[in-house]
Amino acid sequence: TDRKKLHTAPVGQVFRLRPFHVLVATGGGYAGYRKYEDYKLEQLEKRGIEVPVKLASEWEVALYKSVPTRLLSRAWGRLNQVELPTWLRKPVYSLYIWTFGVNMKEAAVEDLHHYRNLSEFFRRKLKPQARPVCCVHSVISPSDGKILNFGQVKNCEVEQVKGVTYSLESFLGPRISTEEMHFSQAPPGNSFQQQLVTKEGNELYHCVIYLAPGDYHCFHSPTDWTVSHRRHFPGSLMSVNPGVARWIKELFCHNERVVLTGDWKHGFFSLTAVGATNVGSIRIYFDQDLHTNSPSYSKGSYNDFSFISSNKEGISMRKGEHLGEFNLGSTIVLIFEAPKDFKFNLKAGQKIRFGEALGSL
């Protein structure tokens, strides 16, 4: 009898279901189901059929968040840094190239054996002539990707995709003190949107660019501007592909992101790098103190860093200059001030490459 007790106790422990395991299994299954639904929506869009907006409920968002995407993203990041044997590099990279349609003829180094691990392959540099920077227009695309949305910011709401919005203040966080900016700001009594507009007759504009896994993963300065401040929001790492962006309201406000703010010749300018599943690593080249996807964080928290306090002039960026990189595909959001006659040269859903014009006066 004693032997039977000793033998069966560990077996019971092995097969005991815990709440965490149930959440992971349920959340993972639901995430897979959503991926399938996204695929069907993409097929309908390709056929020119307009898809009605259907937003996720609170329990669906909570269920999606139960998937340990931050942990999985850190594991993916470590896997990417494992050095591959020389004989295995070409088959692995060739599969990725075929799956996501990567154009290796644009890479500075085309030889696949040169890249020791997946991380180096994702962050590959391009040939100098592969992405000529437009000199005529004032704002260029900071990266390769797909235009999800663009236009004027209205009523303190920004569109992440057509018909689905998020709060401008929730996305950028509380306004930065006047001492940290080069330009004067509007009185506190005005709305958050009006406080960002510093010159009479100007409007606030936005542009959302989605980087797919097969796109060039580095991003560059979209214009000549000065970066004064960095705000890092730890958060979830849900997928930011267009299907999920259409499904979850304020998706970009849920996810981890790095907001760079400063000014250009027309006033306020900001660039936000939004994290996503398997994109826990967001790197800003001039900011060595930034560390993303930490194991623990406080929900709703953020941390600030001023480049004016450490460098009185801030960080001066030239149009087209290297700014940062993602570990995989993700999203970049531009929010900036410009005169009323600023016009975008874009169409929603179009593919764009780094260096091409976004708009001009």
Coordinates of C-alpha atoms in Angstrom, one line a residue:
T1 CA 0.0 0.0 0.0
D2 CA 2.8 2.4 0.9
R3 CA 4.5 1.6 -2.4
K4 CA 1.4 2.4 -4.3
K5 CA 1.0 5.8 -2.6
L6 CA 4.6 6.7 -3.4
H7 CA 4.1 5.7 -7.0
T8 CA 0.9 7.4 -7.8
A9 CA 1.4 10.8 -6.1
P10 CA 3.8 12.2 -8.7
V11 CA 1.5 11.0 -11.5
G12 CA -1.3 13.0 -10.1
Q13 CA 0.9 16.1 -10.0
V14 CA 2.0 15.7 -13.6
F15 CA -1.6 15.6 -14.9
R16 CA -2.9 18.3 -12.6
L17 CA -4.2 21.3 -14.7
R18 CA -3.3 24.7 -13.4
P19 CA -5.1 28.0 -14.2
F20 CA -2.0 29.3 -16.0
H21 CA -1.8 26.3 -18.3
V22 CA -5.5 26.7 -19.1
L23 CA -5.1 30.4 -19.9
V24 CA -2.1 29.8 -22.1
A25 CA -3.8 27.0 -24.0
T26 CA -7.1 28.8 -24.4
G27 CA -5.4 32.1 -25.3
G28 CA -3.0 30.5 -27.8
G29 CA -5.9 28.6 -29.4
Y30 CA -7.9 31.8 -29.7
A31 CA -4.9 33.7 -31.1
G32 CA -4.6 31.0 -33.8
Y33 CA -8.3 31.4 -34.6
R34 CA -7.9 35.2 -34.9
K35 CA -4.9 34.6 -37.3
Y36 CA -7.2 32.5 -39.5
E37 CA -9.9 35.2 -39.4
D38 CA -7.3 37.8 -40.4
Y39 CA -6.3 35.7 -43.3
K40 CA -9.9 35.4 -44.6
L41 CA -10.3 39.2 -44.2
E42 CA -7.1 39.8 -46.3
Q43 CA -8.4 37.6 -49.0
L44 CA -11.7 39.5 -49.1
E45 CA -9.8 42.8 -49.3
K46 CA -7.7 41.6 -52.2
R47 CA -10.9 40.8 -54.1
G48 CA -12.1 44.4 -53.5
I49 CA -14.8 43.5 -51.0
E50 CA -15.3 46.0 -48.2
V51 CA -15.1 44.4 -44.8
P52 CA -17.3 45.9 -42.0
V53 CA -15.6 46.9 -38.8
K54 CA -16.1 44.4 -35.9
L55 CA -14.3 45.4 -32.7
A56 CA -13.2 43.0 -30.0
S57 CA -15.0 42.9 -26.7
E58 CA -13.3 43.4 -23.4
W59 CA -13.2 39.7 -22.7
E60 CA -11.7 39.0 -26.1
V61 CA -8.9 41.5 -25.5
A62 CA -8.3 40.1 -22.0
L63 CA -8.1 36.5 -23.5
Y64 CA -5.6 37.6 -26.1
K65 CA -3.5 39.3 -23.4
S66 CA -3.4 36.1 -21.4
V67 CA -1.1 34.7 -24.1
P68 CA 2.5 35.3 -22.7
T69 CA 3.6 37.2 -25.7
R70 CA 6.3 39.1 -23.8
L71 CA 7.9 35.8 -22.6
L72 CA 7.6 34.3 -26.1
S73 CA 9.1 37.4 -27.7
R74 CA 12.1 37.2 -25.3
A75 CA 12.6 33.5 -26.1
W76 CA 12.3 34.3 -29.8
G77 CA 15.0 37.1 -29.4
R78 CA 17.4 34.6 -27.7
L79 CA 16.7 32.0 -30.4
N80 CA 17.5 34.6 -33.1
Q81 CA 21.0 35.2 -31.5
V82 CA 22.0 31.5 -31.6
E83 CA 24.8 31.1 -34.2
L84 CA 23.7 28.8 -37.0
P85 CA 26.2 26.2 -38.5
T86 CA 27.4 27.4 -41.9
W87 CA 25.7 24.5 -43.7
L88 CA 22.3 25.4 -42.1
R89 CA 22.3 29.1 -42.9
K90 CA 21.3 29.0 -46.5
P91 CA 18.3 26.6 -46.1
V92 CA 16.9 28.5 -43.1
Y93 CA 17.3 32.0 -44.6
S94 CA 16.0 30.8 -48.0
L95 CA 12.9 29.5 -46.4
Y96 CA 12.3 32.9 -44.7
I97 CA 13.0 34.7 -48.0
W98 CA 10.5 32.5 -49.9
T99 CA 7.9 32.8 -47.1
F100 CA 7.9 36.6 -46.8
G101 CA 9.2 37.7 -50.3
V102 CA 12.5 39.2 -49.2
N103 CA 14.5 40.9 -52.0
M104 CA 18.1 40.0 -51.2
K105 CA 19.4 41.8 -54.3
E106 CA 18.9 45.0 -52.3
A107 CA 21.0 43.7 -49.3
A108 CA 24.5 45.1 -48.9
V109 CA 25.7 41.5 -48.4
E110 CA 23.8 39.0 -50.6
D111 CA 25.8 36.0 -49.5
L112 CA 23.5 34.2 -47.0
H113 CA 26.5 32.4 -45.3
H114 CA 27.6 35.9 -44.1
Y115 CA 24.8 36.1 -41.5
R116 CA 25.7 34.2 -38.4
N117 CA 22.2 34.2 -36.9
L118 CA 18.7 35.2 -37.6
S119 CA 19.1 38.5 -35.8
E120 CA 21.9 39.6 -38.1
F121 CA 19.8 38.5 -41.1
F122 CA 16.7 40.5 -39.9
R123 CA 18.9 43.6 -39.3
R124 CA 20.7 43.4 -42.7
K125 CA 21.8 46.7 -44.2
L126 CA 20.9 47.7 -47.7
K127 CA 23.0 48.9 -50.6
P128 CA 23.4 52.7 -50.6
Q129 CA 21.6 53.1 -53.9
A130 CA 18.7 50.7 -53.0
R131 CA 16.8 53.5 -51.2
P132 CA 17.4 57.0 -52.6
V133 CA 16.1 59.7 -50.3
C134 CA 13.7 62.1 -51.8
C135 CA 15.2 65.6 -51.7
V136 CA 12.1 67.5 -53.0
H137 CA 9.5 66.7 -50.4
S138 CA 9.8 67.7 -46.7
V139 CA 8.7 64.4 -45.1
I140 CA 9.8 61.0 -46.3
S141 CA 8.8 57.5 -45.2
P142 CA 11.1 56.4 -42.3
S143 CA 10.9 52.7 -43.3
D144 CA 9.6 50.2 -45.8
G145 CA 6.0 49.1 -45.1
K146 CA 2.3 49.4 -45.8
I147 CA 0.4 52.7 -45.2
L148 CA -2.5 51.8 -42.8
N149 CA -3.8 55.4 -42.4
F150 CA -2.9 59.0 -42.7
G151 CA -4.5 62.5 -42.5
Q152 CA -5.4 65.2 -40.0
V153 CA -5.9 64.4 -36.3
K154 CA -9.4 65.3 -35.3
N155 CA -11.1 65.6 -31.9
C156 CA -8.0 64.2 -30.1
E157 CA -8.5 60.9 -31.9
V158 CA -6.2 59.1 -34.3
E159 CA -7.1 56.4 -36.8
Q160 CA -5.0 53.3 -36.6
V161 CA -7.0 51.8 -39.5
K162 CA -10.1 53.1 -41.2
G163 CA -12.9 53.3 -38.7
V164 CA -10.9 52.3 -35.7
T165 CA -9.4 55.0 -33.5
Y166 CA -7.3 55.6 -30.4
S167 CA -6.8 58.5 -28.0
L168 CA -4.0 60.9 -28.9
E169 CA -3.3 61.6 -25.2
S170 CA -3.3 57.9 -24.2
F171 CA -0.9 57.1 -27.0
L172 CA 1.6 59.9 -26.4
G173 CA 1.1 60.3 -22.6
P174 CA 0.8 63.5 -20.6
R175 CA 2.3 66.5 -22.3
I176 CA 6.0 67.2 -21.8
S177 CA 6.9 70.3 -19.7
T178 CA 7.8 73.4 -21.7
E179 CA 11.3 73.4 -20.3
E180 CA 12.1 70.2 -22.2
M181 CA 11.0 71.6 -25.6
H182 CA 12.6 74.1 -27.9
F183 CA 9.3 75.8 -28.7
S184 CA 6.5 77.4 -26.7
Q185 CA 3.3 75.5 -26.0
A186 CA -0.3 76.4 -25.9
P187 CA -2.0 77.3 -22.5
P188 CA -3.0 74.4 -20.3
G189 CA -6.7 75.2 -20.7
N190 CA -6.8 74.0 -24.3
S191 CA -7.4 70.4 -25.4
F192 CA -4.4 68.0 -25.6
Q193 CA -4.4 68.3 -29.4
Q194 CA -4.4 72.1 -29.3
Q195 CA -1.5 72.1 -26.8
L196 CA 0.7 70.3 -29.3
V197 CA 0.0 72.8 -32.1
T198 CA 2.4 75.7 -31.5
K199 CA 1.8 78.0 -34.4
E200 CA -1.3 79.7 -35.5
G201 CA -2.8 78.3 -38.7
N202 CA -1.1 74.9 -38.3
E203 CA -2.8 71.5 -38.0
L204 CA -1.8 68.2 -36.5
Y205 CA -1.3 65.3 -38.9
H206 CA -0.6 61.6 -38.5
C207 CA 0.7 58.6 -40.6
V208 CA 0.7 54.9 -39.7
I209 CA 3.2 52.6 -41.4
Y210 CA 3.1 48.8 -40.8
L211 CA 6.3 46.8 -41.3
A212 CA 5.7 43.2 -42.3
P213 CA 8.3 40.5 -41.3
G214 CA 9.7 40.5 -44.9
D215 CA 10.4 44.3 -44.9
Y216 CA 13.6 46.1 -44.2
H217 CA 13.7 46.3 -40.4
C218 CA 15.6 49.5 -39.8
F219 CA 14.0 52.9 -39.7
H220 CA 15.3 56.3 -40.4
S221 CA 14.7 60.0 -39.7
P222 CA 11.6 61.1 -41.8
T223 CA 12.7 64.8 -41.9
D224 CA 15.2 67.3 -40.5
W225 CA 14.3 67.6 -36.8
T226 CA 15.6 67.7 -33.2
V227 CA 14.7 65.0 -30.8
S228 CA 14.2 66.5 -27.3
H229 CA 12.6 63.7 -25.3
R230 CA 12.0 59.9 -25.2
R231 CA 9.1 58.3 -23.4
H232 CA 9.0 54.5 -23.1
F233 CA 5.7 52.7 -22.4
P234 CA 6.2 49.0 -21.3
G235 CA 3.1 47.0 -22.3
S236 CA 1.7 44.1 -24.1
L237 CA 3.2 42.7 -27.3
M238 CA 0.1 41.8 -29.3
S239 CA 0.3 41.5 -33.1
V240 CA -0.1 44.8 -35.0
N241 CA -0.9 43.4 -38.4
P242 CA -3.8 45.2 -40.2
G243 CA -6.3 42.5 -39.3
V244 CA -5.6 42.8 -35.5
A245 CA -5.4 46.6 -35.8
R246 CA -8.9 46.6 -37.3
W247 CA -10.2 44.3 -34.5
I248 CA -8.7 45.8 -31.3
K249 CA -9.5 49.5 -30.5
E250 CA -6.5 51.4 -29.1
L251 CA -4.2 48.5 -30.0
F252 CA -1.2 50.8 -30.2
C253 CA -2.0 52.1 -26.7
H254 CA -2.0 48.6 -25.3
N255 CA 1.4 47.7 -26.8
E256 CA 4.9 48.6 -25.7
R257 CA 6.2 51.6 -27.6
V258 CA 8.9 54.2 -27.7
V259 CA 7.8 57.8 -28.3
L260 CA 10.4 60.3 -29.6
T261 CA 9.2 63.9 -29.5
G262 CA 10.9 67.1 -30.6
D263 CA 10.4 69.8 -33.2
W264 CA 11.0 70.6 -36.9
K265 CA 10.8 73.8 -38.8
H266 CA 7.0 73.8 -38.5
G267 CA 6.7 73.0 -34.8
F268 CA 5.9 69.8 -33.0
F269 CA 7.1 66.4 -34.4
S270 CA 7.0 62.9 -33.0
L271 CA 8.0 59.4 -34.2
T272 CA 6.7 56.4 -32.3
A273 CA 8.1 52.8 -32.7
V274 CA 5.4 50.3 -31.6
G275 CA 6.4 46.9 -30.4
A276 CA 4.6 43.7 -31.4
T277 CA 4.7 39.9 -31.0
N278 CA 8.3 38.7 -31.4
V279 CA 9.3 42.4 -31.6
G280 CA 10.2 42.9 -28.0
S281 CA 13.4 44.5 -29.1
I282 CA 13.2 48.2 -30.1
R283 CA 16.5 49.9 -30.5
I284 CA 17.2 53.6 -30.9
Y285 CA 20.8 54.1 -32.0
F286 CA 21.6 57.2 -30.0
D287 CA 19.8 56.0 -26.8
Q288 CA 21.9 53.5 -25.0
D289 CA 19.8 53.7 -21.8
L290 CA 16.7 52.3 -23.6
H291 CA 15.8 48.7 -22.7
T292 CA 12.6 47.2 -24.0
N293 CA 10.6 44.0 -23.1
S294 CA 11.8 43.7 -19.5
P295 CA 10.6 40.7 -17.6
S296 CA 8.4 42.8 -15.3
Y297 CA 6.7 46.2 -15.5
S298 CA 3.9 48.2 -13.8
K299 CA 0.7 48.3 -15.9
G300 CA 0.1 51.8 -17.3
S301 CA 3.6 53.0 -16.3
Y302 CA 6.1 54.9 -18.5
N303 CA 9.5 56.4 -18.1
D304 CA 10.9 59.6 -19.5
F305 CA 14.3 60.7 -20.6
S306 CA 15.3 64.2 -21.7
F307 CA 18.0 64.7 -24.3
I308 CA 18.1 68.4 -23.5
S309 CA 19.3 67.8 -20.0
S310 CA 22.1 65.5 -21.1
N311 CA 22.7 67.4 -24.4
K312 CA 21.6 71.0 -24.3
E313 CA 20.8 71.1 -28.0
G314 CA 19.0 67.8 -28.1
I315 CA 19.7 65.1 -30.8
S316 CA 19.8 66.7 -34.2
M317 CA 18.6 64.3 -37.0
R318 CA 18.9 64.7 -40.7
K319 CA 16.4 63.4 -43.2
G320 CA 17.2 59.8 -44.1
E321 CA 19.7 59.3 -41.2
H322 CA 19.7 56.0 -39.4
L323 CA 17.5 56.2 -36.3
G324 CA 16.8 52.7 -35.0
E325 CA 15.6 49.1 -35.7
F326 CA 13.1 46.4 -34.9
N327 CA 13.9 42.8 -34.2
L328 CA 11.1 41.8 -36.7
G329 CA 8.3 43.7 -38.4
S330 CA 6.2 46.2 -36.5
T331 CA 4.6 49.7 -36.8
I332 CA 5.8 53.3 -36.9
V333 CA 3.4 56.2 -36.1
L334 CA 4.2 59.8 -37.1
I335 CA 2.3 62.6 -35.4
F336 CA 3.4 66.1 -36.4
E337 CA 2.4 69.7 -36.8
A338 CA 2.4 71.4 -40.2
P339 CA 0.6 74.3 -42.1
K340 CA -2.9 73.7 -43.4
D341 CA -1.7 73.3 -47.0
F342 CA 0.4 70.2 -46.1
K343 CA -0.7 67.4 -48.4
F344 CA 0.0 63.6 -48.2
N345 CA 1.0 61.9 -51.5
L346 CA -0.4 58.6 -50.4
K347 CA -3.2 56.0 -50.7
A348 CA -4.4 53.9 -47.8
G349 CA -3.1 50.3 -48.2
Q350 CA -0.2 51.2 -50.6
K351 CA 3.2 49.8 -50.2
I352 CA 6.0 52.3 -49.5
R353 CA 9.7 52.2 -49.2
F354 CA 12.1 54.1 -47.0
G355 CA 13.1 57.4 -48.7
E356 CA 9.9 57.8 -50.7
A357 CA 7.8 61.0 -50.2
L358 CA 5.0 61.0 -47.6
G359 CA 3.9 64.5 -48.2
S360 CA 5.0 68.1 -48.7
L361 CA 3.8 71.7 -48.6

